[in-house]
Amino acid sequence: MSHTFEPPGPTLSTAALNALRLRVSGDLFTPEHPDWDRVRAPWVLNVDQRPLAVLAVDDVDDVVGAVQWAGAEGVQVCVQPSGHGAGADVSGSLLLRTRALDRIDIDVEGRTARIGAGVNAGELGAALAGTGLTFLSGSNPDPSVVGLTLTGGLSWFGRAFGLGCDSIVAADVVDGTGTLRHVDAADPDLLWALRGGGGDLAVVVSLELRLHPAPVIHGGQLWWPIDRLRPVLDAFRAVCERAPDTFTAWWHAMALPPLPEIPEPLRGGHFVTVAVAHLGEADELDDLLAPLRAIPGAIRDSVGPLGPEQIPHLAEEPVDPTPVLSVSTLLNELDAATADALEATVGPGSDCPVAIVQIRQLGGRLAEPPVDLGSHGPIAEPYSLTAFALLPAPELEPVFAGWLGRIADCAATSTAGRTPMNFLGHDEANTWWDDATRARLQAIKAATDPQGVLRSNRPVSA
Ligand SMILES: Cc1cc2nc3c(=O)[nH]c(=O)nc-3n(C[C@H](O)[C@H](O)[C@H](O)COP(=O)(O)OP(=O)(O)OC[C@H]3O[C@@H](n4cnc5c(N)ncnc54)[C@H](O)[C@@H]3O)c2cc1C
């Protein structure tokens, strides 16, 4: 259901707000501001969040000032660059928008990128054009790279290079006492925590990320009418089973909404699609895709050469803020019972209105990260099943939630019973960390944020 978070705590006194205004240079918004509803809204528009105030920070000094002020006033600080992961309670907090921290420095020889907390995936991808290097981008260009990376970072090239969080080399952070700190291998506990511990430990103002070699990339999308769902799903599994780690495929059943911006004849249509990315030559990819291309009736084959700047856009997901409900689970296998259930639930003849039902191929380096590199840990499961429903109207939420439940039930025989942190729905508890990892994260938070000033969407305490 949609969430409305009412501020339970004290409202801010005018004197307290004035003290913050004097301390920072960024724009400070409170509920009286005419733009309040716009600035408080997250990307996931159906989450009706109500912080005490929103600060669009101008620079790192604003972050320091805001955290110090919050500690003195007994107010919590939440960081929300764009709000793809919105959903945790931000009521009573000062919400920081980091968009202005937009600096990108690429070291091509050293294969690293230093990015500010406001840089989004599309922007970092664009900055890598022509370098022959890639970062570990997810499916959407809009989330901040920091937000995407801190809680995992499942990307097109995770099978080859691992989780995004495990490519964190160093970070500049403001801890819960309002102290600016550089975190690198000399601070192994906090570096371990940042690699998968989310935003509860410190406000990250910039990250240094390892970049990965991608001199030649090919990829694109194959589409068929929905009546080919079953042969495409079977061929997808066969392709995945023999693919090298340089190759990744995502299968989709799509119900395109009847929106004017979607061209005919796609508007309102149902399709089965496979999106692929391969770190290698066209002939290798052609060979891998042969079982899929043998299925007749394809209406689209956009597979071709790609630059790193195209990777964040490859999935062609909606970019503008959208009301979304989602469900996701990792799969131990892609068995016949799951395929049968998906065929019956979202296949030909179904009127399932869920826009995107997606099976991602995982495995490779995701399953075997270096031991104790970071707090996220491995994803051993070979696939994930995720569905995103775009809500056309708030009152239809129960209908779409029902469909998401039926899609999740399709995985009754194959689910691993856990959801990747980055794909938790906006009202789901975070059960990702095991007890020992959570306890270590809590001990590190007690040192970096002794007053509990910082509150993330994946709190280490819960
Ligand atoms: C349509 C869609 C597609 C997605 N695809 C993928 C995908 O392919 N791969 C994947 O891994 N995930 C994916 N996600 C999940 C998404 O990457 C995460 O929710 C991510 O956290 C969103 O980034 P954001 O900038 O929007 O973060 P926000 O939602 O704005 O913030 C989320 C949390 O990140 C933390 N945070 C963000 N910035 C900072 C900072 N500077 N310092 C400290 N903490 C910070 C905070 O704890 C905050 O609560 C997808 C989500 C959606 C809605």
Short mmCIF file of C-alpha atoms and ligand atoms in Angstrom, two decimals:
data_model
loop_
_atom_site.label_atom_id
_atom_site.label_comp_id
_atom_site.label_asym_id
_atom_site.label_seq_id
_atom_site.Cartn_x
_atom_site.Cartn_y
_atom_site.Cartn_z
CA MET A 1 0.00 0.00 0.00
CA SER A 2 1.09 3.64 -0.41
CA HIS A 3 2.77 5.11 2.60
CA THR A 4 2.16 8.45 4.22
CA PHE A 5 4.71 9.30 6.86
CA GLU A 6 3.49 11.92 9.28
CA PRO A 7 6.16 13.75 11.24
CA PRO A 8 5.92 12.34 14.77
CA GLY A 9 8.63 14.48 16.27
CA PRO A 10 8.92 18.12 17.14
CA THR A 11 8.40 20.68 14.44
CA LEU A 12 11.40 22.87 13.97
CA SER A 13 11.41 26.21 15.69
CA THR A 14 11.93 29.28 13.53
CA ALA A 15 15.14 29.94 15.44
CA ALA A 16 16.45 26.45 14.67
CA LEU A 17 15.63 26.80 10.98
CA ASN A 18 17.23 30.21 10.85
CA ALA A 19 20.38 28.77 12.40
CA LEU A 20 20.50 26.17 9.62
CA ARG A 21 19.83 28.79 6.93
CA LEU A 22 22.76 30.83 8.24
CA ARG A 23 25.01 27.77 8.29
CA VAL A 24 24.39 26.50 4.72
CA SER A 25 24.31 28.06 1.27
CA GLY A 26 21.97 25.55 -0.43
CA ASP A 27 18.21 26.04 -0.73
CA LEU A 28 16.23 25.00 2.34
CA PHE A 29 12.58 24.03 1.83
CA THR A 30 9.93 23.66 4.53
CA PRO A 31 6.22 22.75 4.24
CA GLU A 32 5.25 26.41 3.78
CA HIS A 33 7.30 26.67 0.59
CA PRO A 34 5.24 26.78 -2.64
CA ASP A 35 7.47 24.06 -4.16
CA TRP A 36 7.24 21.81 -1.10
CA ASP A 37 5.29 18.99 -2.76
CA ARG A 38 7.73 18.87 -5.66
CA VAL A 39 10.93 18.94 -3.61
CA ARG A 40 9.79 16.42 -1.01
CA ALA A 41 8.63 13.87 -3.62
CA PRO A 42 10.90 10.90 -4.37
CA TRP A 43 11.28 9.25 -7.78
CA VAL A 44 8.87 6.55 -6.60
CA LEU A 45 5.95 8.98 -6.59
CA ASN A 46 3.50 6.80 -4.68
CA VAL A 47 5.65 7.11 -1.55
CA ASP A 48 4.16 10.17 0.13
CA GLN A 49 7.09 11.11 2.35
CA ARG A 50 7.03 14.05 4.74
CA PRO A 51 10.37 15.14 6.16
CA LEU A 52 10.59 18.22 8.37
CA ALA A 53 12.63 20.05 5.75
CA VAL A 54 14.57 19.43 2.54
CA LEU A 55 18.03 20.87 1.96
CA ALA A 56 19.45 20.92 -1.57
CA VAL A 57 23.11 21.04 -0.56
CA ASP A 58 25.41 23.30 -2.54
CA ASP A 59 28.70 21.73 -1.54
CA VAL A 60 30.48 19.49 0.95
CA ASP A 61 30.53 22.25 3.55
CA ASP A 62 26.72 22.27 3.47
CA VAL A 63 26.71 18.55 4.29
CA VAL A 64 29.08 19.13 7.21
CA GLY A 65 26.98 22.05 8.44
CA ALA A 66 23.70 20.18 8.08
CA VAL A 67 24.90 17.12 10.00
CA GLN A 68 26.44 19.24 12.77
CA TRP A 69 23.26 21.30 13.02
CA ALA A 70 21.11 18.15 13.09
CA GLY A 71 23.20 16.64 15.88
CA ALA A 72 22.82 19.80 17.94
CA GLU A 73 19.05 20.03 17.32
CA GLY A 74 18.29 16.32 17.81
CA VAL A 75 17.06 15.96 14.23
CA GLN A 76 17.91 12.99 12.02
CA VAL A 77 19.42 13.36 8.54
CA CYS A 78 18.31 11.27 5.55
CA VAL A 79 20.12 11.44 2.21
CA GLN A 80 18.00 10.98 -0.87
CA PRO A 81 19.65 11.93 -4.14
CA SER A 82 16.75 10.89 -6.36
CA GLY A 83 14.50 8.52 -4.43
CA HIS A 84 14.46 5.33 -6.52
CA GLY A 85 14.90 3.57 -3.21
CA ALA A 86 12.43 5.71 -1.27
CA GLY A 87 10.18 4.07 1.22
CA ALA A 88 11.84 4.05 4.57
CA ASP A 89 10.45 6.49 7.06
CA VAL A 90 11.94 9.97 6.63
CA SER A 91 9.42 11.72 8.87
CA GLY A 92 10.93 14.14 11.36
CA SER A 93 14.17 14.27 9.39
CA LEU A 94 16.16 16.78 7.41
CA LEU A 95 16.26 15.32 3.88
CA LEU A 96 19.42 16.09 1.91
CA ARG A 97 19.38 16.32 -1.89
CA THR A 98 22.90 15.94 -3.27
CA ARG A 99 22.34 16.84 -6.94
CA ALA A 100 24.82 19.75 -6.83
CA LEU A 101 27.71 17.43 -5.91
CA ASP A 102 28.10 16.67 -9.59
CA ARG A 103 31.84 16.49 -10.15
CA ILE A 104 33.27 13.60 -12.18
CA ASP A 105 37.03 12.94 -12.47
CA ILE A 106 38.10 10.02 -14.63
CA ASP A 107 41.62 8.58 -14.40
CA VAL A 108 41.80 6.48 -17.56
CA GLU A 109 45.29 5.12 -16.89
CA GLY A 110 44.58 4.33 -13.27
CA ARG A 111 41.10 2.98 -14.21
CA THR A 112 39.25 4.89 -11.52
CA ALA A 113 36.47 7.46 -11.38
CA ARG A 114 35.92 9.91 -8.55
CA ILE A 115 32.30 11.01 -8.55
CA GLY A 116 30.27 13.35 -6.39
CA ALA A 117 27.16 12.15 -4.57
CA GLY A 118 24.88 13.88 -7.08
CA VAL A 119 26.21 12.15 -10.20
CA ASN A 120 23.70 9.78 -11.74
CA ALA A 121 24.38 6.60 -13.70
CA GLY A 122 23.61 8.20 -17.06
CA GLU A 123 26.10 11.00 -16.39
CA LEU A 124 28.94 8.70 -15.36
CA GLY A 125 28.22 6.52 -18.39
CA ALA A 126 28.40 9.59 -20.66
CA ALA A 127 31.71 10.65 -19.10
CA LEU A 128 33.19 7.25 -19.98
CA ALA A 129 32.40 7.53 -23.70
CA GLY A 130 35.50 6.74 -25.72
CA THR A 131 37.60 5.61 -22.74
CA GLY A 132 37.20 1.86 -23.29
CA LEU A 133 36.23 1.64 -19.62
CA THR A 134 32.91 0.99 -17.92
CA PHE A 135 31.44 1.25 -14.44
CA LEU A 136 28.87 -1.12 -12.97
CA SER A 137 25.64 0.54 -14.08
CA GLY A 138 22.19 -0.77 -13.28
CA SER A 139 19.16 -0.71 -15.50
CA ASN A 140 18.24 2.95 -15.17
CA PRO A 141 20.26 6.12 -15.89
CA ASP A 142 18.56 8.20 -13.19
CA PRO A 143 19.63 6.77 -9.79
CA SER A 144 22.73 8.32 -8.29
CA VAL A 145 25.83 6.16 -8.65
CA VAL A 146 26.36 6.46 -4.89
CA GLY A 147 22.80 5.33 -4.08
CA LEU A 148 23.04 2.47 -6.57
CA THR A 149 26.42 1.33 -5.29
CA LEU A 150 26.23 1.55 -1.48
CA THR A 151 23.64 -1.23 -1.16
CA GLY A 152 25.00 -3.54 -3.82
CA GLY A 153 24.78 -2.36 -7.39
CA LEU A 154 23.50 -5.11 -9.66
CA SER A 155 24.69 -4.24 -13.12
CA TRP A 156 25.01 -5.44 -16.68
CA PHE A 157 28.61 -6.47 -16.04
CA GLY A 158 28.33 -7.90 -12.53
CA ARG A 159 28.92 -11.41 -13.88
CA ALA A 160 32.30 -10.25 -15.18
CA PHE A 161 33.32 -7.76 -12.48
CA GLY A 162 31.17 -8.35 -9.38
CA LEU A 163 28.88 -6.07 -7.40
CA GLY A 164 29.12 -2.31 -7.76
CA CYS A 165 29.84 -1.91 -4.04
CA ASP A 166 32.88 -4.13 -4.32
CA SER A 167 34.39 -1.64 -6.80
CA ILE A 168 34.48 1.08 -4.14
CA VAL A 169 38.14 2.04 -3.72
CA ALA A 170 37.75 5.00 -1.37
CA ALA A 171 35.20 7.56 -0.23
CA ASP A 172 34.98 11.00 1.26
CA VAL A 173 32.28 10.98 3.89
CA VAL A 174 30.74 13.15 6.57
CA ASP A 175 30.20 10.96 9.60
CA GLY A 176 27.41 11.31 12.14
CA THR A 177 29.41 13.81 14.17
CA GLY A 178 29.67 16.11 11.16
CA THR A 179 33.35 15.33 10.56
CA LEU A 180 34.66 15.10 6.99
CA ARG A 181 36.76 11.94 6.60
CA HIS A 182 38.62 10.19 3.83
CA VAL A 183 37.97 6.45 3.90
CA ASP A 184 40.31 4.05 2.14
CA ALA A 185 42.23 0.86 2.83
CA ALA A 186 43.76 2.55 5.87
CA ASP A 187 40.26 2.51 7.43
CA PRO A 188 39.36 -1.12 6.67
CA ASP A 189 36.27 -1.37 8.88
CA LEU A 190 34.44 1.62 7.41
CA LEU A 191 35.52 0.72 3.87
CA TRP A 192 34.15 -2.81 4.42
CA ALA A 193 30.92 -1.29 5.76
CA LEU A 194 30.46 1.08 2.82
CA ARG A 195 30.77 -1.86 0.41
CA GLY A 196 27.19 -3.01 0.92
CA GLY A 197 26.15 -1.41 4.20
CA GLY A 198 24.03 1.33 2.65
CA GLY A 199 23.85 4.93 3.77
CA ASP A 200 23.43 4.45 7.51
CA LEU A 201 27.10 4.83 8.42
CA ALA A 202 28.02 8.19 6.93
CA VAL A 203 26.95 10.68 4.29
CA VAL A 204 29.08 9.93 1.25
CA VAL A 205 30.06 13.13 -0.53
CA SER A 206 32.20 11.40 -3.15
CA LEU A 207 33.21 7.89 -4.12
CA GLU A 208 36.30 6.63 -5.88
CA LEU A 209 35.29 3.65 -7.99
CA ARG A 210 37.32 1.09 -9.87
CA LEU A 211 36.52 1.17 -13.59
CA HIS A 212 36.61 -1.97 -15.71
CA PRO A 213 37.98 -2.68 -19.17
CA ALA A 214 35.33 -2.62 -21.89
CA PRO A 215 37.15 -1.91 -25.15
CA VAL A 216 34.47 -3.70 -27.19
CA ILE A 217 30.82 -3.98 -26.14
CA HIS A 218 27.91 -5.38 -28.12
CA GLY A 219 24.32 -5.58 -27.00
CA GLY A 220 20.74 -4.56 -27.55
CA GLN A 221 17.24 -5.95 -27.45
CA LEU A 222 15.27 -8.72 -29.16
CA TRP A 223 11.45 -8.45 -29.11
CA TRP A 224 8.61 -10.80 -30.03
CA PRO A 225 4.84 -10.68 -29.58
CA ILE A 226 3.80 -12.16 -26.23
CA ASP A 227 2.61 -15.40 -27.88
CA ARG A 228 6.30 -16.41 -28.16
CA LEU A 229 6.77 -16.16 -24.39
CA ARG A 230 7.47 -19.84 -23.76
CA PRO A 231 9.97 -20.57 -26.55
CA VAL A 232 11.79 -17.32 -25.74
CA LEU A 233 11.95 -18.18 -22.03
CA ASP A 234 13.24 -21.69 -22.79
CA ALA A 235 15.85 -20.34 -25.24
CA PHE A 236 16.86 -17.62 -22.75
CA ARG A 237 17.61 -20.31 -20.16
CA ALA A 238 19.57 -22.37 -22.69
CA VAL A 239 21.59 -19.31 -23.73
CA CYS A 240 22.34 -18.39 -20.11
CA GLU A 241 23.48 -21.90 -19.27
CA ARG A 242 26.30 -21.84 -21.84
CA ALA A 243 27.23 -18.15 -21.71
CA PRO A 244 30.61 -16.88 -20.53
CA ASP A 245 30.77 -14.30 -17.71
CA THR A 246 31.35 -11.57 -20.30
CA PHE A 247 27.71 -12.01 -21.38
CA THR A 248 24.53 -11.05 -19.50
CA ALA A 249 20.91 -11.46 -20.58
CA TRP A 250 17.69 -10.19 -19.00
CA TRP A 251 14.33 -11.70 -20.03
CA HIS A 252 11.14 -9.62 -19.87
CA ALA A 253 7.41 -9.96 -20.27
CA MET A 254 6.30 -6.41 -20.97
CA ALA A 255 2.86 -4.83 -20.86
CA LEU A 256 3.40 -1.41 -22.38
CA PRO A 257 1.01 1.16 -20.95
CA PRO A 258 -1.38 2.91 -23.36
CA LEU A 259 0.55 6.19 -23.18
CA PRO A 260 0.71 8.66 -26.07
CA GLU A 261 4.53 8.86 -25.89
CA ILE A 262 4.75 5.15 -26.81
CA PRO A 263 4.54 4.79 -30.60
CA GLU A 264 1.98 2.61 -32.33
CA PRO A 265 1.93 -0.40 -32.71
CA LEU A 266 3.79 -0.87 -29.41
CA ARG A 267 1.38 1.29 -27.36
CA GLY A 268 -0.67 -0.88 -25.01
CA GLY A 269 0.91 -4.06 -26.43
CA HIS A 270 2.26 -7.17 -24.69
CA PHE A 271 5.72 -8.42 -25.67
CA VAL A 272 8.41 -10.86 -24.64
CA THR A 273 11.91 -9.41 -24.88
CA VAL A 274 15.52 -10.28 -24.13
CA ALA A 275 18.09 -7.55 -23.52
CA VAL A 276 21.75 -8.51 -23.73
CA ALA A 277 25.17 -7.01 -23.14
CA HIS A 278 28.44 -8.67 -24.04
CA LEU A 279 32.01 -7.56 -23.42
CA GLY A 280 33.26 -8.88 -26.72
CA GLU A 281 32.97 -9.13 -30.46
CA ALA A 282 29.81 -9.32 -32.59
CA ASP A 283 30.48 -12.83 -33.89
CA GLU A 284 30.76 -14.21 -30.34
CA LEU A 285 27.42 -12.61 -29.47
CA ASP A 286 25.80 -13.83 -32.69
CA ASP A 287 26.83 -17.35 -31.77
CA LEU A 288 25.43 -17.03 -28.25
CA LEU A 289 22.14 -15.55 -29.48
CA ALA A 290 21.52 -18.14 -32.21
CA PRO A 291 18.89 -20.12 -30.21
CA LEU A 292 16.94 -16.91 -29.61
CA ARG A 293 17.23 -15.63 -33.15
CA ALA A 294 15.95 -19.01 -34.39
CA ILE A 295 12.55 -18.20 -32.86
CA PRO A 296 10.39 -16.78 -35.65
CA GLY A 297 8.29 -13.65 -35.47
CA ALA A 298 10.78 -11.22 -33.91
CA ILE A 299 9.62 -7.63 -34.34
CA ARG A 300 12.86 -6.02 -33.20
CA ASP A 301 16.57 -6.87 -33.14
CA SER A 302 18.64 -3.87 -32.06
CA VAL A 303 21.78 -5.83 -31.17
CA GLY A 304 24.92 -4.03 -32.29
CA PRO A 305 28.02 -2.20 -31.07
CA LEU A 306 27.58 -0.15 -27.88
CA GLY A 307 29.67 2.44 -26.07
CA PRO A 308 29.87 2.61 -22.26
CA GLU A 309 27.64 5.68 -22.42
CA GLN A 310 24.78 3.54 -23.78
CA ILE A 311 24.87 0.91 -21.02
CA PRO A 312 22.75 2.84 -18.44
CA HIS A 313 20.07 3.28 -21.15
CA LEU A 314 20.17 -0.27 -22.53
CA ALA A 315 17.10 -1.50 -20.62
CA GLU A 316 15.02 1.47 -21.88
CA GLU A 317 13.31 1.92 -18.51
CA PRO A 318 11.17 4.95 -17.62
CA VAL A 319 13.36 7.81 -16.43
CA ASP A 320 10.87 10.36 -15.12
CA PRO A 321 9.50 10.04 -11.56
CA THR A 322 6.80 7.39 -11.59
CA PRO A 323 4.38 5.69 -9.19
CA VAL A 324 5.84 2.18 -8.95
CA LEU A 325 5.15 -0.99 -7.02
CA SER A 326 7.67 -3.80 -7.21
CA VAL A 327 8.38 -7.31 -6.06
CA SER A 328 11.61 -9.24 -6.36
CA THR A 329 13.12 -12.55 -5.35
CA LEU A 330 16.29 -14.46 -6.08
CA LEU A 331 15.82 -17.83 -7.79
CA ASN A 332 17.74 -21.03 -7.07
CA GLU A 333 16.97 -22.19 -10.59
CA LEU A 334 14.75 -21.44 -13.56
CA ASP A 335 12.73 -24.63 -13.44
CA ALA A 336 9.88 -25.85 -15.63
CA ALA A 337 7.29 -25.17 -12.93
CA THR A 338 8.33 -21.51 -12.75
CA ALA A 339 8.26 -21.21 -16.53
CA ASP A 340 4.81 -22.88 -16.64
CA ALA A 341 3.48 -20.50 -13.99
CA LEU A 342 4.88 -17.42 -15.72
CA GLU A 343 3.41 -18.56 -19.03
CA ALA A 344 -0.01 -18.95 -17.39
CA THR A 345 0.18 -15.69 -15.43
CA VAL A 346 1.75 -13.19 -17.83
CA GLY A 347 1.78 -15.10 -21.13
CA PRO A 348 -0.53 -15.16 -24.14
CA GLY A 349 -4.15 -14.52 -23.24
CA SER A 350 -3.31 -13.01 -19.86
CA ASP A 351 -4.45 -9.46 -19.25
CA CYS A 352 -1.67 -8.89 -16.70
CA PRO A 353 -1.12 -5.10 -16.60
CA VAL A 354 2.30 -5.24 -14.87
CA ALA A 355 4.66 -3.27 -17.11
CA ILE A 356 7.89 -5.18 -16.54
CA VAL A 357 8.35 -8.77 -15.41
CA GLN A 358 12.05 -9.43 -15.51
CA ILE A 359 14.35 -12.41 -15.04
CA ARG A 360 17.99 -11.39 -14.72
CA GLN A 361 20.84 -13.77 -15.33
CA LEU A 362 23.21 -13.54 -12.35
CA GLY A 363 26.16 -15.78 -11.43
CA GLY A 364 29.80 -15.35 -12.39
CA ARG A 365 31.69 -12.95 -10.10
CA LEU A 366 28.46 -12.03 -8.27
CA ALA A 367 28.53 -15.49 -6.73
CA GLU A 368 32.20 -15.39 -5.78
CA PRO A 369 33.38 -12.00 -4.56
CA PRO A 370 36.72 -11.94 -2.73
CA VAL A 371 36.15 -13.11 0.84
CA ASP A 372 35.37 -10.32 3.34
CA LEU A 373 35.95 -7.58 0.77
CA GLY A 374 32.71 -5.89 1.72
CA SER A 375 29.62 -6.23 3.87
CA HIS A 376 27.25 -7.15 1.04
CA GLY A 377 28.49 -10.68 0.46
CA PRO A 378 27.87 -13.01 -2.48
CA ILE A 379 24.73 -13.57 -4.52
CA ALA A 380 25.02 -17.27 -5.26
CA GLU A 381 21.62 -17.58 -6.92
CA PRO A 382 21.78 -17.81 -10.74
CA TYR A 383 18.69 -15.68 -11.49
CA SER A 384 16.40 -13.04 -10.02
CA LEU A 385 12.72 -12.47 -10.75
CA THR A 386 11.56 -8.85 -10.42
CA ALA A 387 8.36 -7.11 -11.46
CA PHE A 388 7.72 -3.38 -11.69
CA ALA A 389 4.11 -2.17 -11.91
CA LEU A 390 3.55 1.42 -13.03
CA LEU A 391 0.46 2.66 -11.20
CA PRO A 392 -1.93 4.55 -13.48
CA ALA A 393 -4.05 5.72 -10.52
CA PRO A 394 -3.64 5.42 -6.74
CA GLU A 395 -6.96 3.60 -6.32
CA LEU A 396 -5.69 0.79 -8.57
CA GLU A 397 -2.87 -0.05 -6.16
CA PRO A 398 -4.67 -3.11 -4.69
CA VAL A 399 -5.25 -4.47 -8.20
CA PHE A 400 -1.59 -4.13 -9.15
CA ALA A 401 -0.42 -5.43 -5.76
CA GLY A 402 -2.56 -8.51 -6.41
CA TRP A 403 -0.87 -9.07 -9.77
CA LEU A 404 2.57 -8.67 -8.19
CA GLY A 405 1.60 -11.29 -5.63
CA ARG A 406 0.57 -13.68 -8.40
CA ILE A 407 3.88 -13.07 -10.22
CA ALA A 408 5.84 -13.75 -7.02
CA ASP A 409 3.83 -16.96 -6.57
CA CYS A 410 5.12 -18.13 -9.97
CA ALA A 411 8.46 -18.70 -8.24
CA ALA A 412 7.00 -20.96 -5.53
CA THR A 413 9.28 -23.85 -6.54
CA SER A 414 12.38 -21.82 -7.38
CA THR A 415 12.56 -18.89 -4.96
CA ALA A 416 15.58 -18.65 -2.69
CA GLY A 417 13.40 -16.73 -0.24
CA ARG A 418 15.49 -13.57 -0.25
CA THR A 419 15.42 -10.26 -2.08
CA PRO A 420 18.51 -8.30 -3.14
CA MET A 421 18.80 -5.17 -1.00
CA ASN A 422 18.47 -2.84 -3.98
CA PHE A 423 15.23 -4.51 -5.06
CA LEU A 424 13.38 -4.47 -1.75
CA GLY A 425 9.94 -2.94 -2.19
CA HIS A 426 9.29 0.36 -0.46
CA ASP A 427 7.55 -1.28 2.48
CA GLU A 428 9.72 -4.39 2.90
CA ALA A 429 12.04 -5.05 5.83
CA ASN A 430 15.70 -5.50 4.98
CA THR A 431 16.62 -9.08 5.75
CA TRP A 432 19.69 -9.14 3.54
CA TRP A 433 22.53 -9.12 6.09
CA ASP A 434 23.12 -12.16 8.25
CA ASP A 435 23.29 -11.62 12.02
CA ALA A 436 27.09 -11.43 12.18
CA THR A 437 27.30 -8.88 9.35
CA ARG A 438 24.54 -6.75 10.86
CA ALA A 439 26.23 -6.83 14.28
CA ARG A 440 29.54 -5.71 12.74
CA LEU A 441 27.75 -2.92 10.84
CA GLN A 442 26.04 -1.82 14.05
CA ALA A 443 29.38 -1.68 15.89
CA ILE A 444 30.87 0.44 13.09
CA LYS A 445 27.84 2.75 13.11
CA ALA A 446 28.17 3.19 16.87
CA ALA A 447 31.65 4.58 16.21
CA THR A 448 30.87 6.70 13.12
CA ASP A 449 27.45 7.96 14.22
CA PRO A 450 27.31 7.64 18.02
CA GLN A 451 24.21 9.84 18.36
CA GLY A 452 22.30 8.06 15.58
CA VAL A 453 21.95 11.25 13.54
CA LEU A 454 21.96 9.44 10.18
CA ARG A 455 19.01 7.36 9.00
CA SER A 456 19.11 5.40 5.76
CA ASN A 457 16.47 3.47 3.86
CA ARG A 458 18.24 0.27 4.97
CA PRO A 459 19.01 0.96 8.65
CA VAL A 460 21.60 -1.34 10.17
CA SER A 461 19.61 -1.33 13.41
CA ALA A 462 16.34 -2.77 12.12
C1 LIG B 1 13.14 1.32 -11.92
C2 LIG B 1 14.26 0.91 -11.02
C3 LIG B 1 15.34 0.19 -11.54
C4 LIG B 1 16.39 -0.21 -10.73
N1 LIG B 1 17.43 -0.94 -11.26
C5 LIG B 1 18.45 -1.33 -10.47
C6 LIG B 1 19.55 -2.08 -10.98
O1 LIG B 1 19.61 -2.40 -12.15
N2 LIG B 1 20.54 -2.45 -10.13
C7 LIG B 1 20.50 -2.11 -8.80
O2 LIG B 1 21.43 -2.46 -8.07
N3 LIG B 1 19.48 -1.40 -8.29
C8 LIG B 1 18.46 -1.02 -9.08
N4 LIG B 1 17.43 -0.30 -8.55
C9 LIG B 1 17.49 0.08 -7.14
C10 LIG B 1 18.22 1.42 -6.98
O3 LIG B 1 19.49 1.36 -7.56
C11 LIG B 1 18.41 1.72 -5.49
O4 LIG B 1 17.16 1.92 -4.91
C12 LIG B 1 19.30 2.96 -5.28
O5 LIG B 1 19.56 3.13 -3.91
C13 LIG B 1 18.63 4.18 -5.84
O6 LIG B 1 19.55 5.25 -5.94
P1 LIG B 1 19.01 6.72 -5.63
O7 LIG B 1 20.08 7.66 -5.98
O8 LIG B 1 17.68 6.91 -6.26
O9 LIG B 1 18.90 6.59 -4.06
P2 LIG B 1 17.76 7.20 -3.12
O10 LIG B 1 16.53 6.40 -3.26
O11 LIG B 1 17.68 8.65 -3.34
O12 LIG B 1 18.43 6.87 -1.71
C14 LIG B 1 18.40 5.55 -1.25
C15 LIG B 1 19.33 5.40 -0.07
O13 LIG B 1 20.66 5.45 -0.53
C16 LIG B 1 21.48 5.99 0.49
N5 LIG B 1 22.25 7.08 -0.08
C17 LIG B 1 22.09 7.65 -1.28
N6 LIG B 1 23.03 8.60 -1.46
C18 LIG B 1 23.78 8.61 -0.35
C19 LIG B 1 24.90 9.36 0.07
N7 LIG B 1 25.44 10.30 -0.70
N8 LIG B 1 25.44 9.10 1.29
C20 LIG B 1 24.91 8.15 2.07
N9 LIG B 1 23.83 7.42 1.73
C21 LIG B 1 23.29 7.65 0.53
C22 LIG B 1 20.58 6.47 1.59
O14 LIG B 1 20.63 5.52 2.63
C23 LIG B 1 19.21 6.47 0.98
O15 LIG B 1 18.22 6.14 1.94
C24 LIG B 1 16.37 0.12 -9.35
C25 LIG B 1 15.29 0.84 -8.81
C26 LIG B 1 14.25 1.23 -9.64
C27 LIG B 1 13.10 1.99 -9.03
#
